Coordinates of N, CA and C in Angstrom, one line a residue:
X3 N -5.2 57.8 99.8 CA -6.0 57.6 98.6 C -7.4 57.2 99.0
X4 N -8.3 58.1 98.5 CA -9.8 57.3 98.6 C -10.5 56.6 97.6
X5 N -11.2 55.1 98.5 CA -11.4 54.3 97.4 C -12.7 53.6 98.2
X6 N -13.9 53.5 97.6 CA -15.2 52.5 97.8 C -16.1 53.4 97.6
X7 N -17.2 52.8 97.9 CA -18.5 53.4 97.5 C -18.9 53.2 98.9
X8 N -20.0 54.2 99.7 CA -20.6 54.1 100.6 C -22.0 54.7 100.3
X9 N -23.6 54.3 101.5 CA -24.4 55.2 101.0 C -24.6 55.4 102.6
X10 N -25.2 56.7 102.4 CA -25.8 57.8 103.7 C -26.7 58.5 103.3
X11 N -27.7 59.0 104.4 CA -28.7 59.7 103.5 C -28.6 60.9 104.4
X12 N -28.7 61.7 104.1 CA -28.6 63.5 104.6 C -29.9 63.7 104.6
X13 N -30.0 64.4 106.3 CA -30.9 64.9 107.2 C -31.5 66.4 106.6
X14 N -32.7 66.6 107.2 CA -33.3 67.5 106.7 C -33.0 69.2 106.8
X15 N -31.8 69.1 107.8 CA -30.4 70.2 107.6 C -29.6 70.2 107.3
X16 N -29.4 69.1 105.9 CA -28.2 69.2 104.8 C -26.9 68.7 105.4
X17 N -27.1 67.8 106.8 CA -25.8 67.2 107.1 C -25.9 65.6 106.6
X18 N -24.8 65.5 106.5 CA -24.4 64.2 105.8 C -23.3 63.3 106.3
X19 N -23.0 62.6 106.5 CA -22.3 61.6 107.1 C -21.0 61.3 106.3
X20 N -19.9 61.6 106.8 CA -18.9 60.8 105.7 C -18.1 59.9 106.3
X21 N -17.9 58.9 105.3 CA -17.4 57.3 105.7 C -16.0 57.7 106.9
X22 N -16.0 57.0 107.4 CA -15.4 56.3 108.7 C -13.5 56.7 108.2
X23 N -13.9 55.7 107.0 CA -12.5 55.5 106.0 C -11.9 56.7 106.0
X24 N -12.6 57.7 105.2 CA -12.3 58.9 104.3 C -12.3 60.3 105.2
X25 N -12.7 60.3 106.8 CA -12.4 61.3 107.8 C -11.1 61.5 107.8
X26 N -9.7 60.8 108.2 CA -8.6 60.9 108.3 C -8.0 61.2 107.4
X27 N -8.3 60.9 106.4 CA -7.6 61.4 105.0 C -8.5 62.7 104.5
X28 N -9.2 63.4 104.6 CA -9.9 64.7 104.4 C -9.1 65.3 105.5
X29 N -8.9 65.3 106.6 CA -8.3 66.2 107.6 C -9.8 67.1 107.9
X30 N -9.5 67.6 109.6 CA -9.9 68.5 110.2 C -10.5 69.3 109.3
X31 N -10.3 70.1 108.4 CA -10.8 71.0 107.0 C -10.7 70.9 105.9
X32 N -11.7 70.6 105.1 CA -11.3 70.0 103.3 C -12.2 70.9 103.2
X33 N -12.7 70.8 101.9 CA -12.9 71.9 100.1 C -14.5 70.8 99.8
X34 N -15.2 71.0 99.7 CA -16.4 70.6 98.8 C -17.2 72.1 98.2
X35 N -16.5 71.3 96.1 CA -17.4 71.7 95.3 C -18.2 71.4 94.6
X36 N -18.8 72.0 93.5 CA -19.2 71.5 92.3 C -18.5 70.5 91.9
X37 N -18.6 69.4 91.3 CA -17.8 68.3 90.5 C -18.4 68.7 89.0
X38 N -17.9 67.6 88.5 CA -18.6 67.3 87.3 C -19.6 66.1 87.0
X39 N -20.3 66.1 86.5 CA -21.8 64.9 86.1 C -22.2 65.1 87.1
X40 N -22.7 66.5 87.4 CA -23.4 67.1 88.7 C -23.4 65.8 90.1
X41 N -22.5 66.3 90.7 CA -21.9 65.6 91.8 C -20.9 66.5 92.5
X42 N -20.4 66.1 93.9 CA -19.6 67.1 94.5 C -18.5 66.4 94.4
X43 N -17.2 67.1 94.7 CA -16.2 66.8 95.2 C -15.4 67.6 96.1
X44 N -14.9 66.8 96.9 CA -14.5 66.8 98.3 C -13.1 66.4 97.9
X45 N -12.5 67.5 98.8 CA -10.3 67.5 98.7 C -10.6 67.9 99.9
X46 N -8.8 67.1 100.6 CA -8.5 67.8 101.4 C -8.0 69.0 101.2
X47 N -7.3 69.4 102.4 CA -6.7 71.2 102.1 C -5.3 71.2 101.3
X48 N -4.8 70.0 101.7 CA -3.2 70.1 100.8 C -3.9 69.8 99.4
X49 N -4.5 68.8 99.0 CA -5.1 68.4 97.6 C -5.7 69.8 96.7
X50 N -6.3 70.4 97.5 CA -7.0 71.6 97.4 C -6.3 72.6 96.5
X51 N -4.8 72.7 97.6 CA -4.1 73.9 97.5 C -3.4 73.6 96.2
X52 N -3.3 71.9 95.8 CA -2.4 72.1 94.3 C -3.3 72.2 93.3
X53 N -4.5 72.1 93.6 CA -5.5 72.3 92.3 C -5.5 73.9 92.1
X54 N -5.5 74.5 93.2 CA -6.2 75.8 93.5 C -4.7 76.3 92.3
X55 N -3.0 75.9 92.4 CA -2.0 76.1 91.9 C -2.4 76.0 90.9
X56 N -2.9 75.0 90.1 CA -2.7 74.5 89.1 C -3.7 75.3 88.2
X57 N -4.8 75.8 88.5 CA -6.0 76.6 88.0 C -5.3 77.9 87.9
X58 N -4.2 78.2 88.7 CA -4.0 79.9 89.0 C -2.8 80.0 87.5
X59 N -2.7 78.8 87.0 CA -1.6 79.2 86.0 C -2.7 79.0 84.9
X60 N -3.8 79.0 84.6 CA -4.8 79.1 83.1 C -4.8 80.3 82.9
X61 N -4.8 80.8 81.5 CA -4.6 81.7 81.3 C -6.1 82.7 81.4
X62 N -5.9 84.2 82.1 CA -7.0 84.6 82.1 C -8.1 85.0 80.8
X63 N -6.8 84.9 79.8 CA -7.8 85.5 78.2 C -8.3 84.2 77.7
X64 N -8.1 83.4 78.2 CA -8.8 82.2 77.4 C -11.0 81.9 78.1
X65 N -11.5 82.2 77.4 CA -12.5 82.4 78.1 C -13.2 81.1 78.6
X66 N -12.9 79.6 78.2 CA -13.3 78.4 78.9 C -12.4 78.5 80.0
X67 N -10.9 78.6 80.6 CA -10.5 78.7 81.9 C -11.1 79.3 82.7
X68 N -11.9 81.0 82.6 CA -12.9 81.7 83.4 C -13.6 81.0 83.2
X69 N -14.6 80.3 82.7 CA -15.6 79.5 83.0 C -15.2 78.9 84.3
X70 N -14.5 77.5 83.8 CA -14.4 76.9 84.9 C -14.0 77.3 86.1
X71 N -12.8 78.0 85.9 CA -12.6 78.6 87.4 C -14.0 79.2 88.1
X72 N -14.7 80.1 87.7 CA -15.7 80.6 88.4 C -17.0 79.6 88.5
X73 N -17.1 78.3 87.7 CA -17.8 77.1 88.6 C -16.9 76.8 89.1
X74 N -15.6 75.6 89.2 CA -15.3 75.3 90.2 C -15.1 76.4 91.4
X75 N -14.7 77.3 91.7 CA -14.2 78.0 92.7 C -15.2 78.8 93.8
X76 N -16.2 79.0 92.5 CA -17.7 80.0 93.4 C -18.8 79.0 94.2
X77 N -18.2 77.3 93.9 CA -19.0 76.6 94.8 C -18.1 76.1 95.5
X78 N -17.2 76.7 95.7 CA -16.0 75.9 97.0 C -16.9 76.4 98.5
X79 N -16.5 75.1 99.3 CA -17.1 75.8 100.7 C -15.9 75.1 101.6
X80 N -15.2 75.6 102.0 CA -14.6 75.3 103.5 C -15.3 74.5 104.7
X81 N -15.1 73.2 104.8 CA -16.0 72.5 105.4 C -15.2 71.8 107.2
X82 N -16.3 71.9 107.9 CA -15.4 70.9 108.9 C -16.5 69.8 109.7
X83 N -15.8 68.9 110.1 CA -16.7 67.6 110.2 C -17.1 67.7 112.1
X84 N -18.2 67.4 112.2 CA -19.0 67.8 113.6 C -19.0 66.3 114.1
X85 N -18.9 66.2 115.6 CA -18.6 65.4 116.3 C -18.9 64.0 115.8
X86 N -20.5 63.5 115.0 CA -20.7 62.5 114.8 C -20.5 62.1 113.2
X87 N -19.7 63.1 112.9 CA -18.6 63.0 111.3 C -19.5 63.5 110.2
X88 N -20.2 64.1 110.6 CA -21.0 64.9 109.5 C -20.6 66.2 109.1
X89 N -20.8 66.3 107.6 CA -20.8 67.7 107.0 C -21.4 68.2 107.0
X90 N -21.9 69.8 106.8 CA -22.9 70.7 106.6 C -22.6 71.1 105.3
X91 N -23.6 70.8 104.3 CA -23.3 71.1 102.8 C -24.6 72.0 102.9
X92 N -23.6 73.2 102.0 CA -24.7 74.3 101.7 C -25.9 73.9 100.5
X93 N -26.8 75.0 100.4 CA -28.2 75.0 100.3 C -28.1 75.1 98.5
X94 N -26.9 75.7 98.1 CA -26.1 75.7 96.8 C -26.0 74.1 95.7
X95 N -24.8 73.7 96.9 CA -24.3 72.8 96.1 C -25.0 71.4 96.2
X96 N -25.8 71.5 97.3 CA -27.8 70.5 97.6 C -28.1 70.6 96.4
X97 N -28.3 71.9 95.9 CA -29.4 71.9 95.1 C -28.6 71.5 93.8
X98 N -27.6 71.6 93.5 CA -26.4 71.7 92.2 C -26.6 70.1 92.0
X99 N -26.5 69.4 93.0 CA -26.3 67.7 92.7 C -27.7 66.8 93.0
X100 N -28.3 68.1 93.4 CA -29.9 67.3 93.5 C -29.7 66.1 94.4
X101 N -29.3 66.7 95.9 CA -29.3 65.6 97.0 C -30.3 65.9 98.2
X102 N -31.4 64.9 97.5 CA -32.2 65.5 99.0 C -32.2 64.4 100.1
X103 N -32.3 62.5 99.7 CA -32.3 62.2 101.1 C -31.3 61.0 100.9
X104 N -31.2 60.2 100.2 CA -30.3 59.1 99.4 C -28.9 59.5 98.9
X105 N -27.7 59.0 99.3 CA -26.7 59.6 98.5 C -25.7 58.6 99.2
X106 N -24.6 58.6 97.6 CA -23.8 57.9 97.4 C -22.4 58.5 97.9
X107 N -21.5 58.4 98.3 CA -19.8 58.8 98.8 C -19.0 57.5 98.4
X108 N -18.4 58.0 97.2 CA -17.1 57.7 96.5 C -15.8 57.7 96.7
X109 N -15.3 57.5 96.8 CA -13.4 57.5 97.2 C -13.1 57.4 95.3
X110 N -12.6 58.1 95.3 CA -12.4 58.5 93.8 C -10.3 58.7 94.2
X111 N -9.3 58.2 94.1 CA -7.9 58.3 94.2 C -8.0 59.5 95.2
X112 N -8.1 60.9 94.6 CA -7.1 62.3 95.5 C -8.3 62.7 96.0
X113 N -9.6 62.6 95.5 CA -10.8 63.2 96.0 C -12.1 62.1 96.4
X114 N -12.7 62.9 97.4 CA -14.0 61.8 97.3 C -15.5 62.7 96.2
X115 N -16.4 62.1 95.7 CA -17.7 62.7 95.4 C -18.5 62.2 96.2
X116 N -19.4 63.0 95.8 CA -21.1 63.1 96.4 C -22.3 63.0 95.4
X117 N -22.8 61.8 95.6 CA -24.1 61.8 94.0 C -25.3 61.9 95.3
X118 N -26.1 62.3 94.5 CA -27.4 61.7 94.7 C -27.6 59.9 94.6
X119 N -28.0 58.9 95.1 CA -28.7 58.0 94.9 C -28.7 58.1 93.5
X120 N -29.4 58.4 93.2 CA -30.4 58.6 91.9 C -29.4 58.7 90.8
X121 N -29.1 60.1 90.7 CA -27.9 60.7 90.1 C -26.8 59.5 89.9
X122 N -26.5 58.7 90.3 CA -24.8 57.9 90.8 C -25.8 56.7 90.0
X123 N -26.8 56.3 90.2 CA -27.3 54.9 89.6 C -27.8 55.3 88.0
X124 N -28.3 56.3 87.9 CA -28.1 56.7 86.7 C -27.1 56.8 85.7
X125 N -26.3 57.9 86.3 CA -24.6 57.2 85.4 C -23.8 56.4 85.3
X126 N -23.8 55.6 86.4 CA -23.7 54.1 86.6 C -24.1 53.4 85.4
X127 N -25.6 53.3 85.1 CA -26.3 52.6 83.9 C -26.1 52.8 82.9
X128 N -25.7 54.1 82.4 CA -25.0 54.5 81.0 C -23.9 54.4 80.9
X129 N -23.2 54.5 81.9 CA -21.4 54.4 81.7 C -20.8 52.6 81.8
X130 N -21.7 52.1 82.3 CA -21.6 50.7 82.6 C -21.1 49.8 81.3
X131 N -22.0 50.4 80.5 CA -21.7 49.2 79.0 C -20.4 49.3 78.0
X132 N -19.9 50.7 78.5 CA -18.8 51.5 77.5 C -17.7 51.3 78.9
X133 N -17.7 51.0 79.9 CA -16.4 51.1 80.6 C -15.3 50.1 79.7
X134 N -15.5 49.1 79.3 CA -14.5 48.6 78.7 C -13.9 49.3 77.8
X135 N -14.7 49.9 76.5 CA -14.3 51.0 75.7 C -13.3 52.0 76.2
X136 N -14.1 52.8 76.9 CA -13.2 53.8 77.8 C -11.4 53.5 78.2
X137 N -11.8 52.0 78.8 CA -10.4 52.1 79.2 C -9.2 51.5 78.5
X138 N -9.9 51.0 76.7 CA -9.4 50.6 75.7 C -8.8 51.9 75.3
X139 N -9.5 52.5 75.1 CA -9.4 54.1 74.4 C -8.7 55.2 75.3
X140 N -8.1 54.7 76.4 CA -7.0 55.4 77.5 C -5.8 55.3 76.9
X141 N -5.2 56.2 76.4 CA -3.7 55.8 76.0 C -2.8 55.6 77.2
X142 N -2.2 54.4 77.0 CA -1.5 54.0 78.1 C -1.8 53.7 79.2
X143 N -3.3 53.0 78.8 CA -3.8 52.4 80.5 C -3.9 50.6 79.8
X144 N -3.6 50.1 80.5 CA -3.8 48.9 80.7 C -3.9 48.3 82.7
X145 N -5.2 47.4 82.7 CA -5.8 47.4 84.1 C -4.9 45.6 84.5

């Protein structure tokens, strides 16, 4: 399971550092896409492969499952981590989450994200005052 916040800042060839914690559990090759609230997400390859399942059963006539499938899937990149644990994130999904030197890594349960600085303290600020709401309004969550 991935869980904390870390910050790293990505070098001016789009490599990026990922936490110490979160190498062993991504494995040798994980998945970074598009997320959602423009941010990336990062699965390992088993994680990957039940999403990838789970997507393959929407139905094709429903025209919001082609949406999503063709964002999530057309920014998948096959990634692997280089000796001093860095990623190479394409010139795409850089520009999709607006990360140029500041950025946050998440341990989110099955997946990690990727904000921008910026991006991550911004939603942070607006989500901050309603988190209690939210998890009032979860059926069947109690923390």
């Amino acid at each position: 399971m991935f869980m904390g916040e870390y910050h790293h800042n990505i070098d001016n060839k789009g490599r990026l550092i990922i936490p110490a914690k979160f190498r062993e559990e991504l494995g040798d090759e994980f998945v970074i896409t598009r997320g959602l609230d423009q941010c990336l997400f990062g699965y390992s390859m088993d994680e990957w492969k039940q999403i990838e399942d789970k997507l393959k059963t929407l139905p094709l006539t429903k025209k919001d499952a082609r949406a999503f499938t063709r964002f999530f899937f057309s920014g998948a990149t096959e990634c692997e981590l280089d000796k001093q644990g860095r990623v190479n994130i394409s010139s795409p999904l850089l520009n999709y989450a607006k990360l140029e030197k500041e950025c946050v890594i998440l341990g989110v349960s099955n997946r990690i994200e990727i904000w921008s600085k910026q991006q991550w303290e911004d939603y942070f600020s607006e989500s901050e005052d309603s988190f209690a709401e939210l998890a009032e309004n979860m059926v069947g969550f109690d923390i």
